XYZ file of C-alpha atoms in Angstrom:
189
model
C 138.867 95.069 90.638
C 138.696 98.798 91.356
C 138.926 99.801 94.931
C 135.301 99.753 96.177
C 133.406 101.716 99.012
C 130.089 101.340 100.274
C 127.863 104.318 100.487
C 124.973 104.081 102.922
C 122.610 107.090 102.461
C 120.155 108.337 104.960
C 119.208 105.337 106.939
C 117.600 107.297 109.529
C 114.738 106.881 112.049
C 112.280 109.191 110.436
C 111.971 106.689 107.454
C 110.804 103.860 109.552
C 107.356 103.188 111.173
C 106.426 105.769 113.607
C 108.908 108.375 111.952
C 107.881 111.576 110.419
C 108.434 110.297 106.941
C 108.018 106.578 106.915
C 108.798 104.757 103.759
C 107.352 101.714 102.075
C 108.975 98.584 103.517
C 112.140 100.314 104.967
C 112.853 97.093 107.073
C 113.415 94.982 103.828
C 115.767 97.412 102.657
C 117.535 97.566 106.027
C 118.188 93.859 105.756
C 119.998 94.071 102.640
C 121.880 97.238 103.762
C 123.206 95.248 106.699
C 124.277 92.406 104.572
C 126.310 94.895 102.590
C 127.670 96.581 105.663
C 128.794 93.183 107.128
C 130.626 92.229 103.908
C 132.471 95.391 103.731
C 133.357 95.287 107.352
C 134.570 91.712 106.945
C 136.783 92.867 104.113
C 137.812 95.951 105.712
C 136.836 98.064 102.962
C 135.854 101.640 103.163
C 132.293 102.462 104.333
C 130.881 105.845 104.241
C 127.659 106.866 106.057
C 125.524 109.782 104.878
C 123.061 111.474 107.521
C 120.625 114.020 106.387
C 120.043 117.164 108.496
C 117.185 119.519 107.480
C 116.739 123.147 108.017
C 113.834 125.519 107.950
C 113.862 127.392 104.727
C 111.597 130.585 103.851
C 108.372 129.259 102.621
C 109.390 125.739 103.185
C 109.605 124.546 106.951
C 111.389 121.298 107.474
C 109.099 118.413 108.340
C 111.655 115.763 109.283
C 115.337 114.940 109.915
C 115.188 118.070 112.231
C 118.614 118.361 113.956
C 119.081 116.838 117.411
C 115.948 114.804 117.071
C 115.480 111.045 117.363
C 114.026 111.020 113.724
C 117.207 112.384 112.382
C 119.381 109.729 114.110
C 120.884 107.068 112.090
C 119.038 103.691 112.591
C 120.865 101.580 115.203
C 121.538 98.741 112.772
C 123.839 100.889 110.658
C 125.650 103.068 113.176
C 129.262 103.730 111.912
C 132.161 101.835 113.342
C 135.096 103.744 114.614
C 137.196 103.537 111.421
C 134.101 104.422 109.102
C 133.265 107.952 107.770
C 130.111 109.811 108.706
C 129.219 112.794 106.516
C 126.230 115.165 107.295
C 124.490 116.407 104.279
C 121.795 119.178 103.715
C 120.933 118.403 100.004
C 119.778 115.410 98.012
C 123.095 114.782 96.657
C 125.646 113.069 99.019
C 128.530 115.146 97.305
C 126.808 118.590 97.795
C 128.767 120.353 100.552
C 129.799 117.249 102.386
C 133.552 116.552 101.467
C 132.580 113.139 100.175
C 134.594 113.540 96.995
C 137.778 114.438 98.934
C 137.231 111.354 101.017
C 136.797 108.929 98.214
C 139.796 110.548 96.534
C 141.947 110.176 99.768
C 141.015 106.520 99.993
C 141.554 105.992 96.175
C 138.064 104.764 95.703
C 137.065 104.147 92.127
C 133.803 102.038 92.584
C 130.845 102.862 94.728
C 128.111 100.553 95.838
C 125.215 102.854 96.817
C 122.322 101.842 99.110
C 119.814 103.662 101.352
C 117.125 105.979 101.232
C 115.001 107.362 99.561
C 115.414 105.595 96.140
C 113.915 108.462 93.991
C 115.542 111.424 95.787
C 118.961 111.020 97.481
C 119.932 107.643 96.004
C 119.119 108.636 92.448
C 120.656 112.247 92.959
C 123.872 110.788 94.512
C 124.112 108.096 91.809
C 123.961 110.526 89.090
C 126.573 112.900 90.691
C 128.906 109.784 91.183
C 128.644 108.841 87.530
C 129.395 112.551 86.656
C 132.482 112.404 88.735
C 133.819 109.366 86.954
C 133.157 106.603 89.475
C 132.060 103.026 88.572
C 128.629 103.026 90.260
C 126.314 100.148 91.310
C 123.151 100.482 93.114
C 121.982 97.725 95.314
C 118.210 98.393 94.492
C 116.831 96.036 97.052
C 118.731 97.814 99.642
C 116.822 100.992 98.950
C 113.410 102.205 99.943
C 111.039 104.790 98.717
C 107.394 105.831 98.892
C 104.404 106.293 96.708
C 104.268 109.656 94.756
C 101.373 111.542 93.209
C 101.387 113.993 90.416
C 98.598 115.332 88.154
C 95.991 113.469 90.178
C 97.673 110.058 89.746
C 99.425 108.076 92.385
C 102.316 105.876 91.556
C 103.068 103.078 94.008
C 106.366 102.839 95.896
C 107.238 99.706 93.856
C 106.564 101.496 90.580
C 108.815 104.355 91.810
C 111.504 102.184 92.713
C 111.397 100.302 89.432
C 111.189 103.619 87.376
C 114.260 104.954 89.097
C 116.091 101.644 88.552
C 115.239 101.559 84.853
C 116.410 105.144 84.368
C 119.755 104.733 86.269
C 120.539 101.260 84.892
C 123.067 101.063 81.937
C 124.045 104.659 81.789
C 124.473 105.959 85.290
C 125.210 102.775 87.199
C 124.700 99.030 87.135
C 121.398 98.367 89.093
C 121.404 95.024 90.730
C 120.255 93.054 93.852
C 122.366 92.844 96.856
C 122.880 89.132 96.130
C 124.387 89.891 92.694
C 126.508 92.655 93.950
C 127.975 90.387 96.737
C 128.539 87.565 94.429
C 130.443 89.961 91.971
C 132.572 91.349 94.814
C 133.526 87.981 96.255
C 135.016 86.981 93.015
C 138.713 86.630 93.013
């Protein structure tokens, strides 16, 4: 099997109830994320945490993930262990300006298991970038969370958004599976 790393994207307080950008059922995704995290820690395999930090831009003030706020902090259930990497990002792709590619190359990682938030934004963008960079990518779809979106007067439910992203990524950019299926696959000799 290729050397595998777990990439946990943006599991931050603002995405949970009471946060500035609460998602649809983030707690369910968090349960699956912590299952993956526990497995990777038991195996002593690489875990990389990504934390988004927003900055105000002209004509587009930051609304959430503001530096040094409670909302920008990682959820307590996924705080990095001492031997795990934490990278700060400012763009949807976890590769843009973070040094992630260097970290993965240094650790000789070939396979990425991606989970986190938001399915339609940072998970999607990072998955496509990882594919472009030649990684074997798997997305634990039930370990992601998103929100309902609107366009042209139509609202698309969070479940539909997640399913649409999964369908668009699966087969070309990644293997999109459940956490249980990924853990079964990883535990095979």
